[in-house]
Short mmCIF file of C-alpha atoms and ligand atoms in Angstrom, two decimals:
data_model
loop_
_atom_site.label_atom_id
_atom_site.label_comp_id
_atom_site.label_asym_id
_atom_site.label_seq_id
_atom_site.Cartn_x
_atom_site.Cartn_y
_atom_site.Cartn_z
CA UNK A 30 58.99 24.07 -39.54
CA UNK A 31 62.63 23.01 -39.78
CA UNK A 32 63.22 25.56 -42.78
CA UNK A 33 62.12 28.44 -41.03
CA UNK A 34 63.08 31.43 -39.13
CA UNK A 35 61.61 34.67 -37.00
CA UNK A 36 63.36 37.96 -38.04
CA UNK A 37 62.94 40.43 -35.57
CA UNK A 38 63.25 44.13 -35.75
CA UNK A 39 63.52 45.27 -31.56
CA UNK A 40 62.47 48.78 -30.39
CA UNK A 41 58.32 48.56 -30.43
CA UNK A 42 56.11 48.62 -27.48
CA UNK A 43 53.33 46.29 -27.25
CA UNK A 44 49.62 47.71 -26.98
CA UNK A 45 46.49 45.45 -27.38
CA UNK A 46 44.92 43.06 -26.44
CA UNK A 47 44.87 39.01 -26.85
CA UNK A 48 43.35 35.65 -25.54
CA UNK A 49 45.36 33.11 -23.87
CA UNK A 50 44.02 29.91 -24.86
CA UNK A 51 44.14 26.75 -22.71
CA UNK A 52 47.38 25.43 -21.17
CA UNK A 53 48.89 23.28 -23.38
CA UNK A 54 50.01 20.99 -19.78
CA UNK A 55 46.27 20.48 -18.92
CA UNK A 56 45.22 19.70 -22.58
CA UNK A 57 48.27 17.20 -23.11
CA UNK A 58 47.20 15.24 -19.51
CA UNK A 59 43.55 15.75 -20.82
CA UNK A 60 43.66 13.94 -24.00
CA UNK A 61 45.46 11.07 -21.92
CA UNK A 62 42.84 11.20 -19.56
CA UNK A 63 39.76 11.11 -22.14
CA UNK A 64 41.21 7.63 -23.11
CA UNK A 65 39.54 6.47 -19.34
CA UNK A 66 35.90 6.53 -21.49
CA UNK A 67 34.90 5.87 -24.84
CA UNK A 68 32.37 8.64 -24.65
CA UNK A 69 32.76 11.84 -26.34
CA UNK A 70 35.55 14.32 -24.42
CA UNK A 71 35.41 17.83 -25.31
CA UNK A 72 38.63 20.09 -24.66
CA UNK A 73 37.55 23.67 -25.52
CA UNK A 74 39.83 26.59 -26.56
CA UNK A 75 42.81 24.67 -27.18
CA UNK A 76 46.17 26.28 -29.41
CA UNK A 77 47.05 24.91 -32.65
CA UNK A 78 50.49 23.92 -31.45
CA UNK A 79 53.14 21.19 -32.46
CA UNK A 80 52.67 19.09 -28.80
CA UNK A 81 48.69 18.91 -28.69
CA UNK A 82 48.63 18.14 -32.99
CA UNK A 83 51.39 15.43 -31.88
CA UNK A 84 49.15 13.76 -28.85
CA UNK A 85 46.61 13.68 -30.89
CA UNK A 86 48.41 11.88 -33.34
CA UNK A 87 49.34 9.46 -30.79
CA UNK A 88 45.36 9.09 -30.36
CA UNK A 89 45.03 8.22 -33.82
CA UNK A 90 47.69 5.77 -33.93
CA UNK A 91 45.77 4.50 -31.08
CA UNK A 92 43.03 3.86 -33.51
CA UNK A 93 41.31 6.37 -31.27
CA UNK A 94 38.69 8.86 -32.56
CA UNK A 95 40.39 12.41 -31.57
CA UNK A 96 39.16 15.64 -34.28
CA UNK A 97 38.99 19.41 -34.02
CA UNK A 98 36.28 21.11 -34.40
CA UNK A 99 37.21 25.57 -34.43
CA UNK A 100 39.50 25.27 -31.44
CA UNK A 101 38.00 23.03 -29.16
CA UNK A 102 38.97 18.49 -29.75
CA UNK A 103 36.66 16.28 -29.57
CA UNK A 104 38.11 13.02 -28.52
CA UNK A 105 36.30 9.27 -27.93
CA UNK A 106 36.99 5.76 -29.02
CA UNK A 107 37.50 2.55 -26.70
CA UNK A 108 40.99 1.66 -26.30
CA UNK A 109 41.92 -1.26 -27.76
CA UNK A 110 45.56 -0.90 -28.67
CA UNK A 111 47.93 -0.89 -26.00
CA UNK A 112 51.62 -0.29 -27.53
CA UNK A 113 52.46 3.39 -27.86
CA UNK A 114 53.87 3.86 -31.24
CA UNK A 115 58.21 4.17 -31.28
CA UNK A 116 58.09 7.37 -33.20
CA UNK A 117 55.96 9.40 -31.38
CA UNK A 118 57.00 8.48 -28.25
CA UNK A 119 60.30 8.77 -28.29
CA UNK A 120 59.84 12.31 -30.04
CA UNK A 121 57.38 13.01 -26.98
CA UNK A 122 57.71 13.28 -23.54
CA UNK A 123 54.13 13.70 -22.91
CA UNK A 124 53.10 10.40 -24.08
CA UNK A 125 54.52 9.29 -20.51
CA UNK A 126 50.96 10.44 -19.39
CA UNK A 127 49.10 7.54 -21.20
CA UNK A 128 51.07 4.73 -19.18
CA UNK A 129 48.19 5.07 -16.31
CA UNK A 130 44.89 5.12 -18.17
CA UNK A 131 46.25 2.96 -20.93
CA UNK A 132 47.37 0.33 -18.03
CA UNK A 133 44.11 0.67 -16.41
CA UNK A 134 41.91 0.29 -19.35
CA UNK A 135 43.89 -2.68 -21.37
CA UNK A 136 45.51 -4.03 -18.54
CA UNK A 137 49.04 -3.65 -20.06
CA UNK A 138 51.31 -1.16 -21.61
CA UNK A 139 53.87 -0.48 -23.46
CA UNK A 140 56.59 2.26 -23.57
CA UNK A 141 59.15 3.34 -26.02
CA UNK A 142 61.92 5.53 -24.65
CA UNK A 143 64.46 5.32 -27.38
CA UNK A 144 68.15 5.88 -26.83
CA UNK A 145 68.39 4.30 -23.02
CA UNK A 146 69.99 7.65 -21.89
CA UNK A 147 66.88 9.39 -22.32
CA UNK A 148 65.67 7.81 -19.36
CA UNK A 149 68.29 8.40 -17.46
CA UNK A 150 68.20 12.72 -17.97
CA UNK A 151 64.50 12.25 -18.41
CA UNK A 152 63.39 9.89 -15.01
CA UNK A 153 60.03 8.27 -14.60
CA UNK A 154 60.90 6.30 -11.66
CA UNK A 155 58.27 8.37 -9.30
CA UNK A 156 55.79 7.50 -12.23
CA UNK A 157 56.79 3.66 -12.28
CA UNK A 158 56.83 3.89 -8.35
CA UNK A 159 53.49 5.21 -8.12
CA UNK A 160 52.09 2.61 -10.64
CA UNK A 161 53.56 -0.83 -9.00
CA UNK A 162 52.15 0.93 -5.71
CA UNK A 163 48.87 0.46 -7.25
CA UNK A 164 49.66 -3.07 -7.89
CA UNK A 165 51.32 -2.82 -11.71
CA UNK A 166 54.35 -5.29 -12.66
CA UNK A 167 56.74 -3.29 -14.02
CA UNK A 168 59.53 -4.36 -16.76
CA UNK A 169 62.85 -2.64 -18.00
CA UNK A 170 62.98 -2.94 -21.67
CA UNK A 171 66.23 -2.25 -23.63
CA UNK A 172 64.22 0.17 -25.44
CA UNK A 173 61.40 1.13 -23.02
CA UNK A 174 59.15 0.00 -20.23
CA UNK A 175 56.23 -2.11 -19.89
CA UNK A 176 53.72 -2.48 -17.32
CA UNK A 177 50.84 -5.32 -16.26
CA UNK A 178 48.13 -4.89 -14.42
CA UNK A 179 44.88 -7.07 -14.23
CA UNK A 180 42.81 -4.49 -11.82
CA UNK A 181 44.76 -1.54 -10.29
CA UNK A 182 44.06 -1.66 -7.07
CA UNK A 183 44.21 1.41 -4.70
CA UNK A 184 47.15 2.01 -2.14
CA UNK A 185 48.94 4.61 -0.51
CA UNK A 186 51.60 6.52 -2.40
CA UNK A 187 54.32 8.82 -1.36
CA UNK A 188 56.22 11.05 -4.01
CA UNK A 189 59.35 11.69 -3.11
CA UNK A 190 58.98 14.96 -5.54
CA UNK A 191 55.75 16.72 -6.34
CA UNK A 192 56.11 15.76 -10.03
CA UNK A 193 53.88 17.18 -12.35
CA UNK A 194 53.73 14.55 -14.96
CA UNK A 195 53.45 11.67 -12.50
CA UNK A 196 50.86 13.74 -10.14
CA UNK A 197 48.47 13.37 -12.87
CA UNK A 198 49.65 10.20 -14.50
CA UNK A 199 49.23 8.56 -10.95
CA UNK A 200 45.38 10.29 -10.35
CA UNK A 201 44.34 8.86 -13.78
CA UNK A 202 45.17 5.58 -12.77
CA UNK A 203 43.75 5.62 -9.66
CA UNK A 204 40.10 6.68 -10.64
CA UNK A 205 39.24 3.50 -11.91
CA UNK A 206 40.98 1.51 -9.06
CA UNK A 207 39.90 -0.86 -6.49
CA UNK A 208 39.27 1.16 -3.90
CA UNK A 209 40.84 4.24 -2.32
CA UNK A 210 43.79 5.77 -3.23
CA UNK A 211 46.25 8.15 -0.98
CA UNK A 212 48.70 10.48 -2.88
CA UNK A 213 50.81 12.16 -0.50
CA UNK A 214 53.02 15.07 -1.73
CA UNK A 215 51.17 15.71 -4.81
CA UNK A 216 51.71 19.08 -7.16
CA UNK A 217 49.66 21.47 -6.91
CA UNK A 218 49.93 23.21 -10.19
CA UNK A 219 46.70 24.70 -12.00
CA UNK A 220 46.88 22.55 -14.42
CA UNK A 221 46.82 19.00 -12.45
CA UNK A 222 43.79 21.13 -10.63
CA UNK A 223 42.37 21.54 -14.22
CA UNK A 224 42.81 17.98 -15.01
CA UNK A 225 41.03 16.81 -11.64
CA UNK A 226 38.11 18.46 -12.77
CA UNK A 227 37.90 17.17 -15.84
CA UNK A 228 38.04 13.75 -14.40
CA UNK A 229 35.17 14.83 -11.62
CA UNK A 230 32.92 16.00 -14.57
CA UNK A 231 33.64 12.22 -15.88
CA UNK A 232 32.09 10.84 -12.86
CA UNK A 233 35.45 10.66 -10.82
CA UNK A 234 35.42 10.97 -6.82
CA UNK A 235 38.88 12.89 -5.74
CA UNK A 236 39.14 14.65 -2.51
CA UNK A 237 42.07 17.37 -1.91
CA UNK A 238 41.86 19.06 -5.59
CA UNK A 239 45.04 21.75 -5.81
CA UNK A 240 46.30 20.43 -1.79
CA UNK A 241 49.80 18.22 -1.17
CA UNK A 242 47.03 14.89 -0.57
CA UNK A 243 45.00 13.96 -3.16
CA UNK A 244 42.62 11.03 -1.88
CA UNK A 245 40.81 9.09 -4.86
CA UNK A 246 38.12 7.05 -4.25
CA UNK A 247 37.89 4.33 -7.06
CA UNK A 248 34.72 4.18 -9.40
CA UNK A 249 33.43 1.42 -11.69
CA UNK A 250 33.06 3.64 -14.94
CA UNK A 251 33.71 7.13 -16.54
CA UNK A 252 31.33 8.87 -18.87
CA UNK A 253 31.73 11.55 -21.62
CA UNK A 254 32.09 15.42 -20.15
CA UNK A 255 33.21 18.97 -21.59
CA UNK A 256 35.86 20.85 -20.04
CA UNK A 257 37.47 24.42 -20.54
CA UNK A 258 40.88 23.96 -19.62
CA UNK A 259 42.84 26.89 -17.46
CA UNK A 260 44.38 29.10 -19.57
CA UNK A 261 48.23 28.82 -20.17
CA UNK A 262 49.86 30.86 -17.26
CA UNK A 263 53.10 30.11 -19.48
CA UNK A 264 52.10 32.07 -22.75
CA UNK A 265 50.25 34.72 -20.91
CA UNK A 266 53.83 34.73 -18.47
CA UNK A 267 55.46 35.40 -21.46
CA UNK A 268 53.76 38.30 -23.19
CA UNK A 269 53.67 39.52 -19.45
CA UNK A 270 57.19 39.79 -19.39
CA UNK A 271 57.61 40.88 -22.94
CA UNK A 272 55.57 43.86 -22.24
CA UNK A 273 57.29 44.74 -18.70
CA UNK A 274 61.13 44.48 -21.10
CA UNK A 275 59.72 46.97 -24.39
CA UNK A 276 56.78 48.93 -22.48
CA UNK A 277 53.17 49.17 -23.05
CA UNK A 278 49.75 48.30 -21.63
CA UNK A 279 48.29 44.53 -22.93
CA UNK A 280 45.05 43.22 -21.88
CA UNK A 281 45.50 39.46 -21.60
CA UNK A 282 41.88 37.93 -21.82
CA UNK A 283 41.09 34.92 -19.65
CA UNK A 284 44.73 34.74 -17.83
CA UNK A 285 44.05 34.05 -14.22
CA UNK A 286 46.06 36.60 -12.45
CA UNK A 287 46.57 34.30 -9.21
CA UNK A 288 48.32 31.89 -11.04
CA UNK A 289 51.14 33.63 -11.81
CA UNK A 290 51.33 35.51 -8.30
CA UNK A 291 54.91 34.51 -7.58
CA UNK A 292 56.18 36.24 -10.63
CA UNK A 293 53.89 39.41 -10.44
CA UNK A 294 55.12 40.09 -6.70
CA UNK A 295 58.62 40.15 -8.24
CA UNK A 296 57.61 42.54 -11.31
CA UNK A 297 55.34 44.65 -10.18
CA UNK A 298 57.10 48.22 -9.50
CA UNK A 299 56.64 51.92 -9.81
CA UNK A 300 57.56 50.93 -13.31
CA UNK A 301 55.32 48.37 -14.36
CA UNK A 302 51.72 47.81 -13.13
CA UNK A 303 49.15 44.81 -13.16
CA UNK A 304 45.51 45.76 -12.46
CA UNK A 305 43.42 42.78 -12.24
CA UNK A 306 39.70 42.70 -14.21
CA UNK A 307 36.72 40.31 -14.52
CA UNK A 308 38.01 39.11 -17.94
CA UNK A 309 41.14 38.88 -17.21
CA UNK A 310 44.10 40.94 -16.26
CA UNK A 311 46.03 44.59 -17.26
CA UNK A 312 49.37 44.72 -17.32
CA UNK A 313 51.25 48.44 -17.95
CA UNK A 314 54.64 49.10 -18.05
CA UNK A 315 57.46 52.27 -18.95
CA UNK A 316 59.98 49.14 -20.46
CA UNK A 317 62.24 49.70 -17.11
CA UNK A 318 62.98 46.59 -15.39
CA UNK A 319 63.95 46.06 -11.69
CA UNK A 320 66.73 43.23 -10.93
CA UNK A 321 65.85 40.77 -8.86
CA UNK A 322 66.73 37.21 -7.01
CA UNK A 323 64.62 34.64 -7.76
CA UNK A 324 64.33 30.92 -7.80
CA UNK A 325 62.17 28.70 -9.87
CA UNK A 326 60.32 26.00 -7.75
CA UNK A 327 57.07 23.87 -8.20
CA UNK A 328 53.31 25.92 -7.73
CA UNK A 329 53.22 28.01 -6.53
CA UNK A 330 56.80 29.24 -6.23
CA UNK A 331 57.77 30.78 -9.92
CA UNK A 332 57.40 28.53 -12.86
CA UNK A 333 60.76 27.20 -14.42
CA UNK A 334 59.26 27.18 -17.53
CA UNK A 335 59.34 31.32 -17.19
CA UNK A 336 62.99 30.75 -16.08
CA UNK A 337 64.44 31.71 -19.31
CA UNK A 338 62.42 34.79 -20.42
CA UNK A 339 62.44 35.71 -17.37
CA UNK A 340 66.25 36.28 -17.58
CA UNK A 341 66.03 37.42 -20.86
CA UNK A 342 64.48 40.59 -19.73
CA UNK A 343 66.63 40.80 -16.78
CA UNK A 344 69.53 41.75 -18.87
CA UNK A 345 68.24 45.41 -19.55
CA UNK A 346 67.93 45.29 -15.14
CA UNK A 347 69.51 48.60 -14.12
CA UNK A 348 72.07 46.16 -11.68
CA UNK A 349 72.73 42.17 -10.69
CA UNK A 350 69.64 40.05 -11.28
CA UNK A 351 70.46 35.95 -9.78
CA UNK A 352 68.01 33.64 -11.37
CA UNK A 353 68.02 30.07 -9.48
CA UNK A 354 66.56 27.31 -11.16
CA UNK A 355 65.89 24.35 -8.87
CA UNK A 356 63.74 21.90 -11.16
CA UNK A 357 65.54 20.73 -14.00
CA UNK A 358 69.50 20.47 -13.78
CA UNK A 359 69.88 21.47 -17.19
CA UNK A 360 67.78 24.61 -17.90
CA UNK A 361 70.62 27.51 -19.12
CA UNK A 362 71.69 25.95 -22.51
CA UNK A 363 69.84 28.92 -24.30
CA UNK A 364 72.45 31.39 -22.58
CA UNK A 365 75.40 31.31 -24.98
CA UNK A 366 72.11 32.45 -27.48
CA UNK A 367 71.66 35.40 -25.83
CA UNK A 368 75.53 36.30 -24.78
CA UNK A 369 75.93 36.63 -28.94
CA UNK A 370 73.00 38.80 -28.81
CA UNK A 371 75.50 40.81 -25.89
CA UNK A 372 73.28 39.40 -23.18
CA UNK A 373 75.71 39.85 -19.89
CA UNK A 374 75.14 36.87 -18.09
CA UNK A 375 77.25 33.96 -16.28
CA UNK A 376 75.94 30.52 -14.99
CA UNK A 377 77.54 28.98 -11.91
CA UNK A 378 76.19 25.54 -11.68
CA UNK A 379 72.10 26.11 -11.10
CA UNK A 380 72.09 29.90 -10.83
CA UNK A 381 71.96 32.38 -13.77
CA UNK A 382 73.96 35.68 -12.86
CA UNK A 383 72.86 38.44 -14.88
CA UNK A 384 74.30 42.32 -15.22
CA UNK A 385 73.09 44.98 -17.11
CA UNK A 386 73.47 44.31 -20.74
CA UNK A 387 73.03 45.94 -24.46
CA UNK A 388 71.39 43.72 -26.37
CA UNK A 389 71.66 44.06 -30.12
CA UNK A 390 70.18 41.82 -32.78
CA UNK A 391 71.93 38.84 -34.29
CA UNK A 392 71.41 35.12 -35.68
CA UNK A 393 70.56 32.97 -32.72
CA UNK A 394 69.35 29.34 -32.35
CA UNK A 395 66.00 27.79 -30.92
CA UNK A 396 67.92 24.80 -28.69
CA UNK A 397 64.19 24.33 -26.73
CA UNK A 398 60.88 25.76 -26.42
CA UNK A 399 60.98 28.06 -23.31
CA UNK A 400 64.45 29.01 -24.44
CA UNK A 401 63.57 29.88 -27.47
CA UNK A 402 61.11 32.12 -26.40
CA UNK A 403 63.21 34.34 -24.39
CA UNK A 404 65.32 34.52 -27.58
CA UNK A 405 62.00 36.12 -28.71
CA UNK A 406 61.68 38.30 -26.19
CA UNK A 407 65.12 39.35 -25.91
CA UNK A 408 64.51 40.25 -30.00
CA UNK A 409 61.78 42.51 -28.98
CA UNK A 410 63.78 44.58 -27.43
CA UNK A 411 67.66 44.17 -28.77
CA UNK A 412 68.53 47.09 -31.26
CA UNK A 413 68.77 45.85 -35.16
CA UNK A 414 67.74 42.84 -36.40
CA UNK A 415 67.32 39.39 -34.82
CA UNK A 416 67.13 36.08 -36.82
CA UNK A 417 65.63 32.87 -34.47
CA UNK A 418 66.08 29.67 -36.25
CA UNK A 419 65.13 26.31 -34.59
CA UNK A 420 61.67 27.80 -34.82
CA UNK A 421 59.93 24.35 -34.37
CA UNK A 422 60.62 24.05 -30.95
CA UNK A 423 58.82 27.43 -30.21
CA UNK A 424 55.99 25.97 -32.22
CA UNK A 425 55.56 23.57 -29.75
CA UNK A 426 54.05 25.39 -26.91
CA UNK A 427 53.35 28.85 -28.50
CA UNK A 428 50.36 29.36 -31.56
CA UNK A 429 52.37 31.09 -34.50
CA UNK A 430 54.26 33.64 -31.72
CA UNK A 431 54.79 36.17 -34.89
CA UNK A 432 50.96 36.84 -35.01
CA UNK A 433 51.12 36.95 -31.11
CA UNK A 434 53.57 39.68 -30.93
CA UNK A 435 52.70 41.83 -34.51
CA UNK A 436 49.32 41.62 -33.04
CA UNK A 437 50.61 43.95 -30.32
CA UNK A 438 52.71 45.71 -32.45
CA UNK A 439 55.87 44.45 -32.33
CA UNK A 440 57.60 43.99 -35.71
CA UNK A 441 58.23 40.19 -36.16
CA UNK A 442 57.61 37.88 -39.19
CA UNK A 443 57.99 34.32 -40.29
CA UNK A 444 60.79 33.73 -43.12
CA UNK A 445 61.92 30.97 -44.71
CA UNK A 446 65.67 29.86 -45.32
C1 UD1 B 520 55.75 19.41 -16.45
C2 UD1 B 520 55.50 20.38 -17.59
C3 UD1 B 520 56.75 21.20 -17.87
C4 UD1 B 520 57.26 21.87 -16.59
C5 UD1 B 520 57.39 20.84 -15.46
C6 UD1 B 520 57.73 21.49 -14.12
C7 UD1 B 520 53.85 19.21 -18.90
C8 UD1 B 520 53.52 18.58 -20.20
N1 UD1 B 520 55.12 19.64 -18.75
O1 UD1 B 520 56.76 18.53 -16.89
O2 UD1 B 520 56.43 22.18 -18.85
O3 UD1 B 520 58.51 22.44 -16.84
O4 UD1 B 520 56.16 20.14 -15.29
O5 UD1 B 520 56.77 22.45 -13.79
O6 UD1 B 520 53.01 19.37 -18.05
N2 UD1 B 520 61.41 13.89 -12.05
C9 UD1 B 520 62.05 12.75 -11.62
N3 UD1 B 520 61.38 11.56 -11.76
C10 UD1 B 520 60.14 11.46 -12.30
C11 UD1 B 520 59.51 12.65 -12.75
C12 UD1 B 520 60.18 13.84 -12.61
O7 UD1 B 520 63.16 12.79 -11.12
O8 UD1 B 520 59.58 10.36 -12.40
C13 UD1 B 520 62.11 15.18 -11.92
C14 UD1 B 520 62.41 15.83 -13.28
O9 UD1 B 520 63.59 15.33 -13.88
C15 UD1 B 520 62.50 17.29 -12.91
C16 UD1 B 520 61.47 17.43 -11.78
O10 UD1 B 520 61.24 16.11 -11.29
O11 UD1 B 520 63.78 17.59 -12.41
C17 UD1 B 520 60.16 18.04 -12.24
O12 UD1 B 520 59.60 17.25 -13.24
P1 UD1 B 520 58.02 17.14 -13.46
O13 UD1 B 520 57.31 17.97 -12.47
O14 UD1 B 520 57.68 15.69 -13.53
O15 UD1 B 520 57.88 17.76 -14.90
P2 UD1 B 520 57.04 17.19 -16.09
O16 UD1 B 520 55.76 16.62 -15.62
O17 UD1 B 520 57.93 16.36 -16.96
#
């Protein structure tokens, strides 16, 4: 909520244990993809965040049936409606995700992306490529997009960048296709794998799960399935990292070690230790932290979403850390947060230079969610107090982040202005 605020006393350990839930990136793609049936889609052992309550808004406005039942969503309906409501999607990025099954479904669709700019920082152009490969007529609107399509038909496609968003966007329109479908250059992150299956439990036929090709042979119908998402490798990357900065031993319960394997090489050290275990994974640390060079790149080179807690902690590094982030141009803006917290740290175009710093607490600003979790992070640690306001941003990706943390011990609690 807008009126809120974390307050943040730094200097605890973290001991425990928690449950990662399911990525919020495979449940968002999910509850686009569910909209390929009207049978019943089940999406167990989801968060109560701000993004998945939001796409499921977009559901209902959809006239679709989407509910919750404990923490798993039940979503169904036939798709009728075809116009993606103006004030969700312009608030959402992830509604991009419904252009392929909606198009495939109705036949049409249509695409707010308020502002014009917003298109330009924010491209879908491999999306839109992808789409008229598969036969869609695509037109600019001053405010948006929309595409036509009678009967995708399959082709082959070749991203010029293995995009997330339009991996999956591009695999959920090709599963009811004509035919086959090639994507070449595909991402390969756990959560388009996660997706995939999903979509095979629904009947679909894709070759090349988790590879560069994805090859999709077109079926006639989809029926209802259940799926347990893969846990979020982001939230679980974060309490990771919070524990290597302040110390302590957390148990992380269903985190799948592998996927986080580029960041672990970097962070494990005679300082902090990971020990892998049948329900999950161990991680143990003195609250020492080794600097380091690394650059953020798509799976399964080290998440960019990490990129900014990850530099957090490097600020207590005994020496230079150099944090590279090659996926979005824009990805430092939460760095003048944490240089009036005393974080040390100087960017030089897409590279993050960080020295040993002090941190100590003081009133900082949420600007975006990853950001404004390594605010949190960096508040863990940082002597005094730390106030982090633009707290609805965090809300986004991370279920109430002050239980997460006192849950472990830190000392962290929810105000209001
Ligand atoms: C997804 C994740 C996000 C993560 C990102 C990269 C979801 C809901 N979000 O976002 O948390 O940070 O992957 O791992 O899953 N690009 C283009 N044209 C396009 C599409 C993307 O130029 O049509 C560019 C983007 O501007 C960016 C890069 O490609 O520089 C990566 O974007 P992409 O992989 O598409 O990220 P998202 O799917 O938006």
């Amino acid at each position: 909520m807008k009126n809120e605020y974390l307050e943040i006393i730094g200097g605890n350990g973290l001991f425990g244990k928690t449950e990662v839930y399911s990525a919020k990136n495979a449940v968002l793609p999910m509850l686009a993809g569910a909209m390929l049936t009207s049978e019943q889609v089940t999406i167990k052992n989801c968060p109560h965040i701000s993004d998945i309550q939001n796409m499921c808004r977009i559901r209902d406005l959809l006239s679709l049936e989407t509910h919750w039942n404990g923490r798993d969503i039940v979503a169904g309906g036939k798709l009728v409606e075809n116009h993606i409501p103006e004030s969700l999607s312009g608030a959402m990025r992830s509604s991009v995700f419904m252009l392929g099954p909606i198009l495939s479904i109705t036949g049409e669709v249509k695409l707010h992306t308020p502002g014009g700019c917003k298109i330009g920082s924010r491209p879908i152009d491999i999306h839109l490529q992808g789409l008229e490969k598969l036969g869609a007529k695509i037109t600019p609107l001053n405010d948006g997009v929309l595409c036509r399509a009678d009967k995708l038909v399959g082709n082959e496609i070749v991203l010029r960048y293995p995009s997330v968003g339009a991996t999956e966007n591009l695999i959920m329109s090709a599963v009811l296709a004509k035919g086959n479908t090639t994507i070449i250059g595909t991402a390969r992150e756990p959560e388009v794998v996660s997706l995939c299956r999903l979509l095979v439990a629904m009947g679909a036929k894709i070759e090349g799960i988790g590879t560069s090709v994805v090859k999709i042979k077109g079926v006639e119908g989809l029926s209802g399935a259940t799926i347990t998402p893969v846990a979020d490798r982001i939230v679980a990357g974060t309490i990771i990292l919070a524990t290597a900065l302040v110390g302590g031993r957390v148990t992380l319960i269903g985190c799948n070690p592998e996927h986080l394997g580029a960041m672990m090489t970097k962070l494990v050290s005679k300082h902090f230790l990971a020990i892998d275990d049948s329900c999950g994974m161990t991680v143990e640390g003195d609250g020492v932290v080794e600097p380091m060079e690394i650059a953020s790149g798509p799976y399964p080179k080290f998440p960019t979403d990490l990129q900014p807690i990850l530099t957090a902690i490097l600020t207590y590094a005994n020496g230079r850390s150099v944090v590279e982030e090659k996926v979005f141009e824009n990805r430092f803006s939460y760095v003048s947060e944490l240089t009036k917290m005393g974080g040390k740290i100087a960017v030089e175009k897409d590279k993050a230079i960080v020295d040993k710093s002090e941190l100590f607490g003081a009133e900082v600003t949420a600007e975006d969610l990853r950001g404004g979790a390594g605010l949190v992070v960096a508040g863990l640690k940082a002597v005094g107090v730390t106030k982090v306001k633009g707290v609805e941003h965090i809300d986004r990706g991370y279920e109430k982040i002050e239980y997460l943390f006192s849950s472990l011990g830190a000392k962290i609690t929810r105000k209001k202005f």
